[in-house]
Amino acid sequence: MRDGVIEVSPGRFREVQGRYFEDFEVGHVYEHRPGRTITDADNVWFTLLTMNTHPAHFDYELSKDTEFGKPLVVSPFTIALMTGMSVSDTSGKAIANLGWDEVRMTKPLFVGDTLYCESEVLEKRESKSRPEQGIVTFKTIAKNQHGDIVSHYKRTVLVWRRGFGNLDE
């Protein structure tokens, strides 16, 4: 049987997601695949959904006269996509996101770029107030198809310890 599934009855299997607190080791790096190519629809939809209607994100004519020459992908979409791409490896068994820190946008992302992400376990500790849970901090890095880092952040999550929670039921 492959990793990521449990046998729920003879011959019947269920896919499981994420890792328990005990599965994380400081220094381990998880590469999140597949990559994700950003479309114009993604960018326009997210700008409208969040009411971030700055023309730098969807006005092609105005953008021709900027230093980039084309619209920029709206930054919160990049952060949301990075987080989503990392969930199965980092927070699939999380109870809560405790916060994002040191969020940086280091290079512009454009429609047509493909995003690849990876997360490194920076630290972990048992929760003092919740003995059935632990706290893990990751640094997630996003790169474009050329290998250029476009964004990074630290994210801290509260994760179930093995034997607790009902996420695999």
XYZ file of N, CA and C in Angstrom:
507
model
N 0.855 -1.176 0.000
C 0.000 0.000 0.000
C 0.901 1.239 0.000
N 0.518 2.252 -0.739
C 1.316 3.476 -0.829
C 1.055 4.385 0.362
N 1.998 5.323 0.582
C 1.781 6.340 1.606
C 0.581 7.183 1.202
N -0.108 7.705 2.180
C -1.218 8.607 1.893
C -2.566 7.925 1.792
N -2.619 6.616 2.097
C -3.906 5.926 2.135
C -3.951 5.036 3.374
N -5.163 4.802 3.854
C -5.363 3.849 4.938
C -6.407 2.844 4.480
N -6.301 1.628 4.988
C -7.298 0.606 4.677
C -8.405 0.734 5.713
N -9.623 1.024 5.253
C -10.745 1.241 6.169
C -11.568 -0.024 6.370
N -11.463 -0.963 5.450
C -12.042 -2.294 5.569
C -11.320 -3.155 4.535
N -11.450 -4.460 4.597
C -10.707 -5.300 3.654
C -10.960 -4.893 2.194
N -9.883 -4.527 1.514
C -9.971 -4.152 0.106
C -10.517 -2.759 -0.168
N -10.787 -1.968 0.864
C -11.302 -0.599 0.690
C -10.311 0.371 1.326
N -9.941 1.417 0.551
C -8.900 2.346 0.986
C -9.410 3.775 0.937
N -8.872 4.596 1.810
C -9.232 6.010 1.840
C -7.947 6.836 1.793
N -7.962 7.848 0.927
C -6.831 8.761 0.858
C -6.815 9.631 2.108
N -5.639 9.866 2.651
C -5.492 10.755 3.803
C -4.563 11.892 3.415
N -4.708 12.976 4.103
C -3.944 14.178 3.772
C -3.189 14.665 4.991
N -2.032 15.205 4.742
C -1.304 15.884 5.802
C -0.445 14.969 6.650
N 0.179 15.583 7.625
C 1.082 14.892 8.531
C 0.730 15.266 9.970
N 0.972 14.322 10.852
C 0.824 14.596 12.273
C 2.060 15.330 12.786
N 1.924 15.941 13.946
C 3.013 16.685 14.570
C 4.309 15.868 14.607
N 4.196 14.596 14.969
C 5.385 13.745 15.104
C 6.088 13.493 13.774
N 5.394 13.688 12.667
C 5.973 13.420 11.346
C 6.907 14.524 10.866
N 6.846 15.682 11.480
C 7.674 16.808 11.044
C 9.031 16.775 11.737
N 10.080 17.043 10.958
C 11.431 17.160 11.502
C 12.019 18.482 11.043
N 12.584 19.218 11.981
C 13.211 20.499 11.651
C 14.273 20.258 10.576
N 14.242 21.103 9.552
C 15.186 20.996 8.446
C 14.644 20.261 7.238
N 13.586 19.475 7.411
C 12.999 18.789 6.263
C 12.341 19.805 5.333
N 12.466 19.567 4.033
C 11.885 20.439 3.008
C 10.909 19.614 2.179
N 9.710 20.153 1.987
C 8.676 19.513 1.177
C 8.484 20.318 -0.098
N 8.671 19.669 -1.243
C 8.414 20.308 -2.535
C 6.956 20.045 -2.894
N 6.209 21.093 -3.122
C 4.774 20.971 -3.400
C 4.560 20.910 -4.913
N 4.001 19.818 -5.365
C 3.736 19.635 -6.784
C 2.296 19.197 -6.964
N 1.690 19.468 -8.100
C 2.291 20.046 -9.297
C 2.446 21.559 -9.175
N 3.163 22.138 -10.127
C 3.229 23.592 -10.233
C 1.883 24.117 -10.705
N 1.742 25.429 -10.728
C 0.463 26.035 -11.134
C 0.740 27.233 -12.024
N 0.260 27.169 -13.274
C 0.403 28.279 -14.206
C -0.732 29.268 -13.975
N -0.381 30.540 -13.829
C -1.351 31.599 -13.546
C -2.013 32.037 -14.847
N -3.335 32.086 -14.840
C -4.081 32.530 -16.018
C -4.601 33.952 -15.808
N -4.991 34.560 -16.903
C -5.598 35.892 -16.826
C -6.885 35.827 -16.005
N -7.654 34.761 -16.195
C -8.901 34.613 -15.435
C -8.620 34.553 -13.932
N -7.571 33.820 -13.524
C -7.197 33.766 -12.100
C -6.986 35.167 -11.549
N -6.203 35.940 -12.272
C -5.798 37.260 -11.803
C -6.979 38.227 -11.745
N -7.765 38.275 -12.806
C -8.919 39.185 -12.831
C -9.948 38.753 -11.789
N -10.219 37.465 -11.719
C -11.201 36.956 -10.756
C -10.793 37.330 -9.336
N -9.523 37.121 -8.987
C -9.083 37.404 -7.624
C -9.117 38.898 -7.321
N -8.785 39.744 -8.299
C -8.854 41.191 -8.058
C -10.290 41.612 -7.783
N -11.227 41.052 -8.533
C -12.633 41.410 -8.337
C -13.190 40.803 -7.053
N -12.827 39.556 -6.767
C -13.303 38.893 -5.555
C -12.896 39.668 -4.305
N -11.686 40.203 -4.314
C -11.167 40.907 -3.138
C -11.345 42.421 -3.222
N -11.975 42.884 -4.290
C -12.226 44.305 -4.523
C -10.931 45.111 -4.625
N -9.849 44.454 -5.033
C -8.574 45.128 -5.261
C -8.531 45.504 -6.739
N -9.161 46.589 -7.067
C -9.320 46.960 -8.475
C -8.250 47.936 -8.955
N -7.054 47.818 -8.417
C -5.956 48.645 -8.921
C -5.705 48.251 -10.376
N -5.659 49.214 -11.286
C -5.526 48.892 -12.709
C -4.230 48.170 -13.075
N -3.232 48.188 -12.206
C -1.976 47.481 -12.501
C -2.181 45.980 -12.645
N -3.353 45.491 -12.188
C -3.607 44.054 -12.225
C -4.438 43.600 -13.418
N -5.107 44.525 -14.112
C -5.956 44.061 -15.213
C -6.081 45.027 -16.386
N -5.447 46.173 -16.328
C -5.521 47.139 -17.431
C -4.269 46.987 -18.301
N -4.423 46.240 -19.397
C -3.277 45.948 -20.266
C -2.717 47.205 -20.920
N -3.578 48.131 -21.286
C -3.107 49.360 -21.940
C -2.301 50.218 -20.971
N -2.830 50.448 -19.794
C -2.104 51.218 -18.788
C -0.780 50.536 -18.442
N -0.798 49.207 -18.334
C 0.392 48.459 -17.932
C 1.510 48.518 -18.961
N 1.171 48.778 -20.220
C 2.204 48.885 -21.258
C 3.206 49.989 -20.937
N 2.757 51.018 -20.219
C 3.613 52.164 -19.911
C 4.302 52.061 -18.549
N 4.210 50.899 -17.887
C 4.891 50.717 -16.600
C 6.255 50.072 -16.830
N 7.043 49.983 -15.790
C 8.356 49.343 -15.918
C 8.253 47.862 -16.273
N 7.081 47.252 -16.025
C 6.915 45.826 -16.304
C 6.327 45.561 -17.686
N 5.583 46.518 -18.232
C 5.021 46.399 -19.567
C 3.805 45.507 -19.688
N 3.347 44.970 -18.577
C 2.164 44.101 -18.577
C 1.605 44.056 -17.161
N 0.354 43.587 -17.005
C -0.256 43.555 -15.672
C 0.488 42.626 -14.709
N 0.479 43.011 -13.456
C 1.051 42.207 -12.379
C -0.011 41.279 -11.811
N 0.385 40.084 -11.402
C -0.527 39.224 -10.655
C -0.710 39.853 -9.278
N -1.951 39.936 -8.824
C -2.261 40.554 -7.538
C -1.597 39.735 -6.412
N -0.865 40.419 -5.549
C -0.031 39.753 -4.537
C -0.793 38.812 -3.602
N -1.977 39.176 -3.100
C -2.680 38.237 -2.219
C -3.028 36.910 -2.907
N -3.178 36.926 -4.232
C -3.412 35.666 -4.948
C -2.177 34.775 -4.842
N -1.005 35.370 -4.981
C 0.237 34.604 -4.862
C 0.319 33.945 -3.488
N 0.032 34.711 -2.437
C 0.089 34.177 -1.072
C -0.952 33.075 -0.884
N -2.165 33.298 -1.383
C -3.220 32.288 -1.266
C -2.833 31.009 -2.001
N -2.270 31.149 -3.182
C -1.868 29.986 -3.962
C -0.725 29.237 -3.273
N 0.243 29.965 -2.753
C 1.337 29.327 -2.011
C 0.788 28.518 -0.837
N -0.133 29.108 -0.115
C -0.717 28.428 1.038
C -1.472 27.189 0.586
N -2.305 27.338 -0.431
C -3.066 26.198 -0.933
C -2.184 25.072 -1.430
N -1.122 25.415 -2.139
C -0.219 24.392 -2.665
C 0.491 23.633 -1.550
N 0.647 24.257 -0.391
C 1.397 23.632 0.704
C 0.532 22.820 1.664
N -0.782 22.936 1.580
C -1.665 22.329 2.581
C -1.460 20.823 2.722
N -1.411 20.088 1.619
C -1.340 18.631 1.745
C -0.073 18.181 2.468
N 1.000 18.946 2.369
C 2.252 18.583 3.035
C 2.397 19.176 4.426
N 1.883 20.379 4.646
C 2.186 21.087 5.891
C 1.022 21.170 6.868
N -0.171 21.382 6.382
C -1.269 21.674 7.310
C -2.528 20.856 7.042
N -2.385 19.720 6.391
C -3.544 18.867 6.128
C -4.182 18.321 7.390
N -3.443 18.302 8.480
C -3.988 17.865 9.769
C -3.966 19.010 10.790
N -4.002 20.220 10.303
C -3.975 21.384 11.193
C -5.350 21.658 11.782
N -5.338 22.198 12.963
C -6.550 22.670 13.620
C -6.748 24.137 13.289
N -5.629 24.869 13.182
C -5.719 26.307 12.932
C -4.410 26.834 12.357
N -4.542 27.851 11.530
C -3.395 28.677 11.163
C -3.207 29.668 12.301
N -2.001 29.771 12.810
C -1.732 30.708 13.900
C -1.169 32.028 13.400
N -0.685 32.040 12.164
C -0.231 33.312 11.617
C 0.783 33.170 10.499
N 0.879 34.238 9.736
C 1.882 34.390 8.684
C 2.800 35.526 9.126
N 4.088 35.337 8.983
C 5.059 36.361 9.347
C 6.062 36.530 8.212
N 6.715 37.678 8.227
C 7.794 37.955 7.279
C 7.377 37.676 5.831
N 6.180 38.110 5.476
C 5.679 37.933 4.110
C 6.425 38.903 3.195
N 7.007 38.373 2.143
C 7.760 39.203 1.201
C 7.386 38.841 -0.231
N 7.262 39.872 -1.043
C 7.075 39.724 -2.487
C 8.386 40.198 -3.106
N 9.207 39.294 -3.591
C 10.572 39.638 -3.984
C 10.756 39.881 -5.477
N 9.811 39.444 -6.276
C 9.898 39.621 -7.722
C 8.471 39.554 -8.261
N 8.151 40.326 -9.299
C 6.779 40.298 -9.805
C 6.427 38.961 -10.451
N 5.155 38.630 -10.370
C 4.601 37.436 -11.004
C 3.619 37.917 -12.055
N 3.620 37.261 -13.217
C 2.785 37.676 -14.339
C 1.906 36.527 -14.810
N 0.813 36.887 -15.487
C -0.025 35.887 -16.145
C 0.875 35.075 -17.071
N 0.722 33.763 -17.035
C 1.547 32.869 -17.844
C 2.718 32.280 -17.080
N 3.073 32.876 -15.930
C 4.136 32.306 -15.104
C 3.612 31.060 -14.399
N 4.505 30.129 -14.144
C 4.163 28.926 -13.389
C 4.836 29.012 -12.030
N 4.043 28.788 -10.993
C 4.512 28.890 -9.615
C 4.846 27.500 -9.083
N 5.998 27.383 -8.441
C 6.414 26.165 -7.744
C 6.745 26.564 -6.317
N 6.330 25.743 -5.356
C 6.541 26.098 -3.953
C 7.208 24.962 -3.193
N 7.869 25.348 -2.117
C 8.446 24.377 -1.192
C 8.396 24.966 0.206
N 8.307 24.078 1.198
C 8.246 24.513 2.594
C 9.283 23.765 3.416
N 10.005 24.520 4.243
C 10.983 23.941 5.158
C 10.448 24.035 6.581
N 10.594 22.956 7.342
C 10.213 22.964 8.751
C 11.295 23.726 9.515
N 10.917 24.873 10.090
C 11.873 25.700 10.835
C 11.930 25.342 12.312
N 10.762 25.080 12.891
C 10.721 24.723 14.309
C 9.421 24.015 14.618
N 9.444 23.263 15.713
C 8.234 22.595 16.202
C 8.347 22.468 17.709
N 7.180 22.525 18.338
C 7.150 22.348 19.791
C 5.775 21.848 20.190
N 5.731 21.158 21.301
C 4.453 20.713 21.830
C 3.695 21.924 22.352
N 2.382 21.893 22.218
C 1.557 22.970 22.752
C 1.505 22.852 24.271
N 1.714 23.964 24.955
C 1.658 23.959 26.421
C 0.226 23.820 26.932
N -0.727 24.393 26.210
C -2.114 24.391 26.677
C -2.956 23.275 26.052
N -2.444 22.623 25.010
C -3.193 21.566 24.323
C -2.268 20.365 24.102
N -2.198 19.460 25.063
C -1.239 18.360 24.967
C -1.470 17.420 23.783
N -2.644 17.443 23.207
C -2.931 16.581 22.055
C -2.532 17.236 20.728
N -1.924 18.412 20.807
C -1.561 19.162 19.601
C -0.139 19.716 19.709
N 0.407 20.088 18.552
C 1.733 20.687 18.516
C 1.741 21.886 17.587
N 2.779 22.693 17.686
C 2.911 23.910 16.885
C 4.124 23.753 15.973
N 3.905 23.991 14.677
C 4.971 23.844 13.687
C 5.064 25.134 12.876
N 6.292 25.596 12.646
C 6.531 26.785 11.822
C 7.305 26.378 10.573
N 6.820 26.852 9.435
C 7.418 26.561 8.130
C 7.862 27.856 7.467
N 8.859 27.757 6.610
C 9.164 28.840 5.674
C 8.784 28.313 4.302
N 7.850 29.000 3.653
C 7.412 28.608 2.316
C 7.982 29.590 1.311
N 8.553 29.044 0.256
C 9.172 29.825 -0.814
C 8.449 29.508 -2.113
N 8.160 30.549 -2.900
C 7.563 30.375 -4.227
C 8.567 30.817 -5.277
N 8.710 29.990 -6.313
C 9.600 30.309 -7.432
C 8.797 30.264 -8.722
N 9.233 31.063 -9.687
C 8.611 30.989 -11.007
C 9.302 29.901 -11.831
N 8.877 29.761 -13.069
C 9.394 28.704 -13.933
C 10.880 28.857 -14.247
N 11.447 30.012 -13.978
C 12.876 30.253 -14.203
C 13.707 29.981 -12.949
N 13.027 29.638 -11.851
C 13.721 29.396 -10.591
C 13.937 30.640 -9.755
N 13.364 31.773 -10.188
C 13.476 33.021 -9.429
C 12.504 32.999 -8.253
N 12.976 33.358 -7.065
C 12.086 33.450 -5.905
C 11.206 34.680 -6.080
N 9.882 34.470 -6.052
C 8.937 35.574 -6.224
C 8.284 35.974 -4.902
N 8.283 35.056 -3.929
C 7.668 35.362 -2.639
C 8.134 34.343 -1.607
N 8.059 34.735 -0.342
C 8.298 33.789 0.749
C 7.638 34.320 2.011
N 7.343 33.414 2.915
C 6.775 33.777 4.212
C 7.054 32.672 5.216
N 6.833 32.996 6.496
C 6.823 31.999 7.559
C 5.367 31.823 7.977
N 4.987 30.584 8.190
C 3.607 30.292 8.597
C 3.648 29.305 9.755
N 2.837 29.572 10.763
C 2.779 28.719 11.945
C 1.390 28.109 12.046
N 1.363 26.781 12.287
C 0.091 26.061 12.361
C 0.038 25.213 13.631
N -1.169 24.989 14.084
C -1.449 24.096 15.203
C -1.887 22.769 14.597
N -1.179 21.680 14.918
C -1.376 20.391 14.250
C -1.691 19.308 15.279
N -2.553 18.369 14.885
C -2.868 17.237 15.752
C -1.641 16.363 15.958
N -1.522 15.808 17.147
C -0.544 14.750 17.415
C -1.182 13.425 17.013
N -0.347 12.464 16.715
C -0.835 11.148 16.308
C -1.721 10.561 17.412
N -2.838 9.978 17.005
C -3.770 9.379 17.953
C -4.884 10.313 18.395
N -4.828 11.565 17.933
C -5.856 12.542 18.297
C -6.484 13.109 17.030
N -7.629 13.737 17.163
C -8.326 14.305 16.007
C -9.026 13.206 15.230
N -9.921 13.589 14.361
C -10.692 12.605 13.602
C -10.547 12.815 12.100
N -9.430 13.363 11.660
C -9.291 13.741 10.261
C -9.160 12.556 9.321
N -8.796 11.383 9.829
C -8.643 10.215 8.961
C -9.860 9.295 8.996
N -10.895 9.671 9.739
C -12.080 8.803 9.846
C -13.003 8.977 8.673
